[in-house]
Amino acid sequence: MTDGEANVLVVGSINMDLMVRVGRMPVPGETIHGEDFRTNPGGKGANQAVAAARLGAKVRMIGSVGRDDFGRALKQSLAGEGVDVEYIRESERSASGTAMILVDQKGENSIVVAGGANFDVTPDDVFSREDLFTECDVVLMQLELPLQTVRAAIEVGRRHHVRTILDPAPVPKQFSDGLCEVDILTPNVVEAERLTGHKAAEERVDKIVASQLIARGAKNVVLKLGSRGSLVICADQHFYRIPPYKVLVRDTTAAGDAFTAALGVAVARGASLHDAARFANAAGALACTKFGAQAAMPAAYEVKMLMDDQPTK
Ligand code: RIB
């Protein structure tokens, strides 16, 4: 899974992350001290693009940044990672997307995103670059762009028989079933609960949650269960659990992005969903071991080492 050609197209968001480590999350009206402030490239789309590139895929990205210092830095850093940034627009009217991120002692995070230029990516940006869909194996999407743009990407991906993978994050108020109509839907437990009203918490409930998403149109669902690993459920309701890898957790930010990108790269290389989810579990676990989003995305050799060290079925 660490070798072989994989062509990945990301239609997604690009943010500058402003991160602070805190002892605990503040309550409303409270001021607390934080430490270790960092400004890091992030955005779910850009994180997935960098993760896929570090895993050896050829990556192109459709997105938008502002015509400002953050925008220039974000594009430059993506290009430095080998991502093709030719289709990333510089918006005249909006500032680059930013995210305020607090990370607590357990490595759990709280994120607020100001989307800015990400909301300037239109369905036309997708329709006018249909050629990119004909040249990729997998398209990765998240929900930090306008929903009609994501729907356009799903539609074009399906038209060209490209594998469509949607990370339904963040879950919007108006989530329509059309957004479920992808090859693989990859919610985490919080997103799954928002989408179905059920808390994925134990074996029986996890399966019910995933089945509901299949009923809403997803061909396959890979439920990201964090420290419990993941659950794969296919259209025929066949399901299997993938056990977690054990790592020292420092910061869970973007672990889900590493997971989804790795899943996409493995699927693009022809892996079964079972093997792709194992690979994704390992990449997601490694992303928890470092502070930051793109800074924490693992390289292919690191994923291979973890999988060799902790063989699972
Ligand atoms: O998934 C983590 C990402 O969510 C951060 O990088 C932040 O920018 C938000 O998009």
Short mmCIF file of C-alpha atoms and ligand atoms in Angstrom, two decimals:
data_model
loop_
_atom_site.label_atom_id
_atom_site.label_comp_id
_atom_site.label_asym_id
_atom_site.label_seq_id
_atom_site.Cartn_x
_atom_site.Cartn_y
_atom_site.Cartn_z
CA MET A 1 0.00 0.00 0.00
CA THR A 2 2.96 2.31 0.39
CA ASP A 3 3.97 1.86 -3.26
CA GLY A 4 2.30 2.22 -6.62
CA GLU A 5 0.78 5.02 -8.60
CA ALA A 6 -2.11 6.99 -7.10
CA ASN A 7 -3.65 10.08 -8.66
CA VAL A 8 -5.63 12.08 -6.15
CA LEU A 9 -7.73 15.17 -6.71
CA VAL A 10 -8.70 17.20 -3.63
CA VAL A 11 -11.61 19.61 -3.86
CA GLY A 12 -11.32 21.31 -0.52
CA SER A 13 -10.43 23.93 2.02
CA ILE A 14 -7.19 25.68 2.87
CA ASN A 15 -6.78 27.46 6.22
CA MET A 16 -4.09 29.00 8.34
CA ASP A 17 -4.34 27.38 11.77
CA LEU A 18 -3.72 29.50 14.86
CA MET A 19 -3.05 26.92 17.55
CA VAL A 20 -2.68 27.18 21.32
CA ARG A 21 -2.14 24.43 23.86
CA VAL A 22 -4.36 24.68 26.95
CA GLY A 23 -4.62 22.74 30.22
CA ARG A 24 -8.38 22.44 29.67
CA MET A 25 -11.01 24.04 27.47
CA PRO A 26 -12.37 27.40 28.75
CA VAL A 27 -16.06 27.70 29.66
CA PRO A 28 -18.17 30.57 28.22
CA GLY A 29 -17.13 33.93 29.71
CA GLU A 30 -13.85 32.56 31.04
CA THR A 31 -10.29 33.64 30.20
CA ILE A 32 -7.55 31.07 30.69
CA HIS A 33 -3.83 30.93 29.97
CA GLY A 34 -2.52 28.94 27.04
CA GLU A 35 0.96 28.25 25.72
CA ASP A 36 2.97 27.09 22.71
CA PHE A 37 1.17 29.34 20.18
CA ARG A 38 1.85 28.31 16.56
CA THR A 39 0.73 29.43 13.14
CA ASN A 40 0.54 26.31 10.97
CA PRO A 41 -0.85 25.50 7.52
CA GLY A 42 -4.13 23.61 7.83
CA GLY A 43 -7.61 23.25 6.36
CA LYS A 44 -9.17 19.82 5.96
CA GLY A 45 -8.68 19.81 2.19
CA ALA A 46 -5.08 21.01 2.27
CA ASN A 47 -4.26 18.61 5.12
CA GLN A 48 -5.57 15.71 3.04
CA ALA A 49 -3.63 16.94 0.01
CA VAL A 50 -0.37 17.06 2.00
CA ALA A 51 -1.03 13.69 3.63
CA ALA A 52 -1.70 12.07 0.24
CA ALA A 53 1.45 13.65 -1.23
CA ARG A 54 3.60 12.43 1.68
CA LEU A 55 2.19 8.94 1.12
CA GLY A 56 3.50 9.10 -2.44
CA ALA A 57 0.41 10.13 -4.44
CA LYS A 58 0.35 12.62 -7.28
CA VAL A 59 -1.97 15.30 -5.92
CA ARG A 60 -3.87 18.16 -7.52
CA MET A 61 -6.09 20.52 -5.63
CA ILE A 62 -9.05 22.78 -6.47
CA GLY A 63 -9.48 25.48 -3.83
CA SER A 64 -9.10 29.14 -2.99
CA VAL A 65 -7.01 31.36 -0.71
CA GLY A 66 -7.13 35.10 -0.16
CA ARG A 67 -4.76 37.51 -1.87
CA ASP A 68 -2.91 38.07 1.41
CA ASP A 69 0.14 36.94 3.36
CA PHE A 70 -1.58 33.81 4.70
CA GLY A 71 -2.75 32.91 1.20
CA ARG A 72 0.73 33.21 -0.27
CA ALA A 73 2.26 31.21 2.58
CA LEU A 74 -0.40 28.48 2.33
CA LYS A 75 0.02 28.03 -1.41
CA GLN A 76 3.79 28.06 -1.15
CA SER A 77 3.79 25.44 1.56
CA LEU A 78 1.44 23.18 -0.44
CA ALA A 79 3.67 23.53 -3.50
CA GLY A 80 6.68 22.69 -1.30
CA GLU A 81 4.95 19.42 -0.39
CA GLY A 82 4.63 18.55 -4.07
CA VAL A 83 0.91 19.38 -4.40
CA ASP A 84 -0.04 20.85 -7.79
CA VAL A 85 -1.43 24.30 -6.84
CA GLU A 86 -2.24 25.50 -10.34
CA TYR A 87 -5.99 25.22 -9.69
CA ILE A 88 -5.97 27.08 -6.39
CA ARG A 89 -7.46 30.52 -6.97
CA GLU A 90 -6.49 33.72 -5.20
CA SER A 91 -9.71 35.43 -4.22
CA GLU A 92 -9.88 39.20 -4.65
CA ARG A 93 -12.74 39.65 -2.23
CA SER A 94 -12.11 37.38 0.75
CA ALA A 95 -9.35 36.83 3.26
CA SER A 96 -7.71 33.42 3.48
CA GLY A 97 -9.52 30.87 5.64
CA THR A 98 -8.34 30.71 9.24
CA ALA A 99 -8.95 28.28 12.09
CA MET A 100 -8.63 28.93 15.82
CA ILE A 101 -7.60 25.68 17.48
CA LEU A 102 -7.29 24.84 21.17
CA VAL A 103 -5.58 21.58 22.08
CA ASP A 104 -5.93 20.26 25.64
CA GLN A 105 -3.66 18.05 27.70
CA LYS A 106 -5.27 14.88 26.40
CA GLY A 107 -4.61 16.00 22.82
CA GLU A 108 -8.31 16.65 22.15
CA ASN A 109 -9.10 19.79 20.17
CA SER A 110 -11.79 22.43 19.64
CA ILE A 111 -11.78 24.19 16.29
CA VAL A 112 -13.54 27.29 14.98
CA VAL A 113 -13.11 27.97 11.26
CA ALA A 114 -13.62 31.32 9.54
CA GLY A 115 -13.98 30.01 5.98
CA GLY A 116 -13.18 33.24 4.08
CA ALA A 117 -11.89 32.51 0.58
CA ASN A 118 -12.89 28.84 0.84
CA PHE A 119 -16.48 29.97 0.29
CA ASP A 120 -15.48 31.51 -3.04
CA VAL A 121 -14.92 28.09 -4.65
CA THR A 122 -17.93 27.76 -6.98
CA PRO A 123 -19.51 24.83 -8.84
CA ASP A 124 -18.08 26.48 -11.98
CA ASP A 125 -14.57 26.02 -10.62
CA VAL A 126 -15.40 22.31 -10.63
CA PHE A 127 -17.31 22.10 -13.93
CA SER A 128 -14.62 24.08 -15.75
CA ARG A 129 -11.94 21.60 -14.60
CA GLU A 130 -13.74 18.40 -15.52
CA ASP A 131 -10.50 17.28 -17.22
CA LEU A 132 -8.86 16.89 -13.79
CA PHE A 133 -11.49 14.33 -12.84
CA THR A 134 -10.74 12.26 -15.92
CA GLU A 135 -7.09 12.07 -14.87
CA CYS A 136 -7.50 10.98 -11.23
CA ASP A 137 -8.37 7.73 -9.45
CA VAL A 138 -9.92 9.27 -6.37
CA VAL A 139 -11.47 12.61 -5.43
CA LEU A 140 -11.33 13.69 -1.78
CA MET A 141 -13.88 16.19 -0.45
CA GLN A 142 -14.85 17.68 2.89
CA LEU A 143 -17.50 20.23 3.87
CA GLU A 144 -15.57 23.46 4.38
CA LEU A 145 -16.52 24.67 0.86
CA PRO A 146 -20.00 25.75 -0.31
CA LEU A 147 -22.22 22.66 -0.33
CA GLN A 148 -23.26 23.19 -3.96
CA THR A 149 -19.57 23.05 -4.93
CA VAL A 150 -19.13 19.75 -3.10
CA ARG A 151 -22.28 18.43 -4.79
CA ALA A 152 -20.83 19.47 -8.16
CA ALA A 153 -17.61 17.57 -7.39
CA ILE A 154 -19.59 14.45 -6.43
CA GLU A 155 -21.63 14.71 -9.63
CA VAL A 156 -18.59 15.14 -11.89
CA GLY A 157 -16.67 12.41 -10.06
CA ARG A 158 -19.53 9.97 -10.54
CA ARG A 159 -19.89 10.93 -14.20
CA HIS A 160 -16.26 10.00 -14.78
CA HIS A 161 -16.38 6.85 -12.59
CA VAL A 162 -13.82 8.26 -10.21
CA ARG A 163 -13.95 6.97 -6.62
CA THR A 164 -15.58 9.73 -4.53
CA ILE A 165 -14.68 10.01 -0.84
CA LEU A 166 -16.41 12.53 1.42
CA ASP A 167 -15.36 13.49 4.92
CA PRO A 168 -18.63 15.03 6.17
CA ALA A 169 -16.84 17.61 8.32
CA PRO A 170 -18.02 19.95 9.63
CA VAL A 171 -21.61 18.66 9.43
CA PRO A 172 -23.78 21.50 8.12
CA LYS A 173 -27.35 22.23 9.25
CA GLN A 174 -28.66 21.54 5.76
CA PHE A 175 -26.98 18.21 5.05
CA SER A 176 -28.93 16.70 2.17
CA ASP A 177 -28.87 13.02 1.28
CA GLY A 178 -27.29 13.95 -2.07
CA LEU A 179 -24.06 14.51 -0.14
CA CYS A 180 -24.15 10.89 1.02
CA GLU A 181 -24.12 9.58 -2.53
CA VAL A 182 -20.42 8.87 -2.61
CA ASP A 183 -18.34 5.72 -2.83
CA ILE A 184 -17.00 6.13 0.69
CA LEU A 185 -18.30 8.34 3.50
CA THR A 186 -15.85 8.78 6.40
CA PRO A 187 -17.47 10.44 9.44
CA ASN A 188 -15.96 10.43 12.90
CA VAL A 189 -18.18 9.67 15.89
CA VAL A 190 -19.23 13.30 16.44
CA GLU A 191 -20.15 13.75 12.77
CA ALA A 192 -21.94 10.40 12.67
CA GLU A 193 -24.02 11.43 15.67
CA ARG A 194 -24.94 14.77 14.04
CA LEU A 195 -25.93 12.92 10.86
CA THR A 196 -27.96 10.14 12.42
CA GLY A 197 -28.89 11.29 15.92
CA HIS A 198 -27.18 8.20 17.37
CA LYS A 199 -23.98 8.22 19.35
CA ALA A 200 -21.58 5.65 17.93
CA ALA A 201 -20.43 4.18 21.21
CA GLU A 202 -20.32 0.41 21.17
CA GLU A 203 -20.36 -2.39 18.66
CA ARG A 204 -24.12 -2.62 18.14
CA VAL A 205 -24.69 1.14 17.88
CA ASP A 206 -21.70 1.72 15.59
CA LYS A 207 -23.24 -0.71 13.13
CA ILE A 208 -26.68 0.90 13.29
CA VAL A 209 -25.13 4.34 12.70
CA ALA A 210 -23.13 3.17 9.70
CA SER A 211 -26.13 1.26 8.24
CA GLN A 212 -28.24 4.40 8.39
CA LEU A 213 -25.69 6.26 6.30
CA ILE A 214 -25.69 3.44 3.76
CA ALA A 215 -29.49 3.72 3.65
CA ARG A 216 -29.08 7.43 2.87
CA GLY A 217 -27.04 6.68 -0.23
CA ALA A 218 -23.38 6.04 0.68
CA LYS A 219 -21.96 2.96 -1.07
CA ASN A 220 -19.60 2.28 1.82
CA VAL A 221 -19.08 3.90 5.21
CA VAL A 222 -15.82 3.93 7.11
CA LEU A 223 -16.57 5.13 10.62
CA LYS A 224 -13.57 6.71 12.34
CA LEU A 225 -13.75 5.57 15.97
CA GLY A 226 -10.57 7.24 17.25
CA SER A 227 -8.91 5.14 19.93
CA ARG A 228 -11.29 2.26 19.03
CA GLY A 229 -9.99 2.01 15.45
CA SER A 230 -12.52 2.03 12.63
CA LEU A 231 -15.59 0.23 11.33
CA VAL A 232 -16.07 -0.51 7.65
CA ILE A 233 -19.56 -1.22 6.40
CA CYS A 234 -20.32 -1.98 2.77
CA ALA A 235 -23.48 -1.48 0.72
CA ASP A 236 -24.49 -5.13 1.23
CA GLN A 237 -24.32 -4.48 5.03
CA HIS A 238 -21.24 -6.68 5.28
CA PHE A 239 -19.05 -5.10 7.99
CA TYR A 240 -15.73 -5.49 9.75
CA ARG A 241 -13.80 -3.73 12.47
CA ILE A 242 -10.23 -2.60 12.14
CA PRO A 243 -8.40 -2.47 15.47
CA PRO A 244 -6.50 0.70 16.47
CA TYR A 245 -2.75 1.20 16.51
CA LYS A 246 -1.33 2.20 19.88
CA VAL A 247 0.59 5.49 19.93
CA LEU A 248 1.38 8.29 22.38
CA VAL A 249 -1.26 10.96 21.65
CA ARG A 250 -0.06 14.60 21.69
CA ASP A 251 -2.60 16.29 19.42
CA THR A 252 -5.51 14.75 17.53
CA THR A 253 -5.86 17.73 15.16
CA ALA A 254 -6.08 16.54 11.54
CA ALA A 255 -5.83 12.85 12.49
CA GLY A 256 -9.10 12.37 10.59
CA ASP A 257 -7.60 14.11 7.57
CA ALA A 258 -4.57 11.81 7.61
CA PHE A 259 -6.96 8.84 7.89
CA THR A 260 -9.14 9.86 4.94
CA ALA A 261 -6.18 10.76 2.74
CA ALA A 262 -4.49 7.43 3.44
CA LEU A 263 -7.73 5.58 2.74
CA GLY A 264 -7.99 7.42 -0.59
CA VAL A 265 -4.39 6.71 -1.57
CA ALA A 266 -4.72 3.00 -0.76
CA VAL A 267 -8.01 2.73 -2.68
CA ALA A 268 -6.41 4.55 -5.63
CA ARG A 269 -3.65 1.92 -5.57
CA GLY A 270 -6.24 -0.84 -5.80
CA ALA A 271 -6.30 -2.00 -2.15
CA SER A 272 -9.42 -3.63 -0.72
CA LEU A 273 -11.44 -1.44 1.63
CA HIS A 274 -10.31 -3.64 4.53
CA ASP A 275 -6.61 -3.15 3.78
CA ALA A 276 -7.13 0.54 2.96
CA ALA A 277 -8.78 1.07 6.36
CA ARG A 278 -5.85 -0.61 8.16
CA PHE A 279 -3.44 1.68 6.33
CA ALA A 280 -5.68 4.65 7.20
CA ASN A 281 -5.81 3.65 10.89
CA ALA A 282 -2.02 3.68 10.99
CA ALA A 283 -1.74 7.07 9.25
CA GLY A 284 -4.41 8.58 11.53
CA ALA A 285 -2.67 7.23 14.64
CA LEU A 286 0.68 8.68 13.59
CA ALA A 287 -0.90 12.11 12.99
CA CYS A 288 -1.83 12.14 16.71
CA THR A 289 1.79 11.88 17.78
CA LYS A 290 2.81 15.41 16.67
CA PHE A 291 1.48 18.92 17.29
CA GLY A 292 -0.18 20.65 14.33
CA ALA A 293 -2.14 19.71 11.22
CA GLN A 294 0.00 19.44 8.08
CA ALA A 295 3.09 19.34 10.29
CA ALA A 296 1.82 16.03 11.70
CA MET A 297 0.98 14.22 8.46
CA PRO A 298 3.07 11.03 8.30
CA ALA A 299 5.32 9.88 5.47
CA ALA A 300 4.83 6.52 3.76
CA TYR A 301 7.85 4.93 5.51
CA GLU A 302 6.49 5.91 8.96
CA VAL A 303 3.15 4.28 8.22
CA LYS A 304 4.91 1.15 7.00
CA MET A 305 7.06 1.01 10.15
CA LEU A 306 4.05 1.30 12.45
CA MET A 307 2.16 -1.40 10.53
CA ASP A 308 5.19 -3.70 10.68
CA ASP A 309 5.67 -3.01 14.41
CA GLN A 310 2.04 -3.64 15.31
CA PRO A 311 0.70 -6.23 12.85
CA THR A 312 -3.11 -6.45 12.93
CA LYS A 313 -5.54 -8.48 10.85
O1 RIB B 1 -9.16 18.76 10.53
C1 RIB B 1 -8.35 19.75 11.07
C2 RIB B 1 -8.52 21.03 10.31
O2 RIB B 1 -9.83 21.52 10.53
C3 RIB B 1 -7.62 22.15 10.74
O3 RIB B 1 -6.40 22.16 10.04
C4 RIB B 1 -8.47 23.39 10.53
O4 RIB B 1 -7.97 24.27 9.58
C5 RIB B 1 -9.86 22.87 10.16
O5 RIB B 1 -10.09 22.92 8.82
#
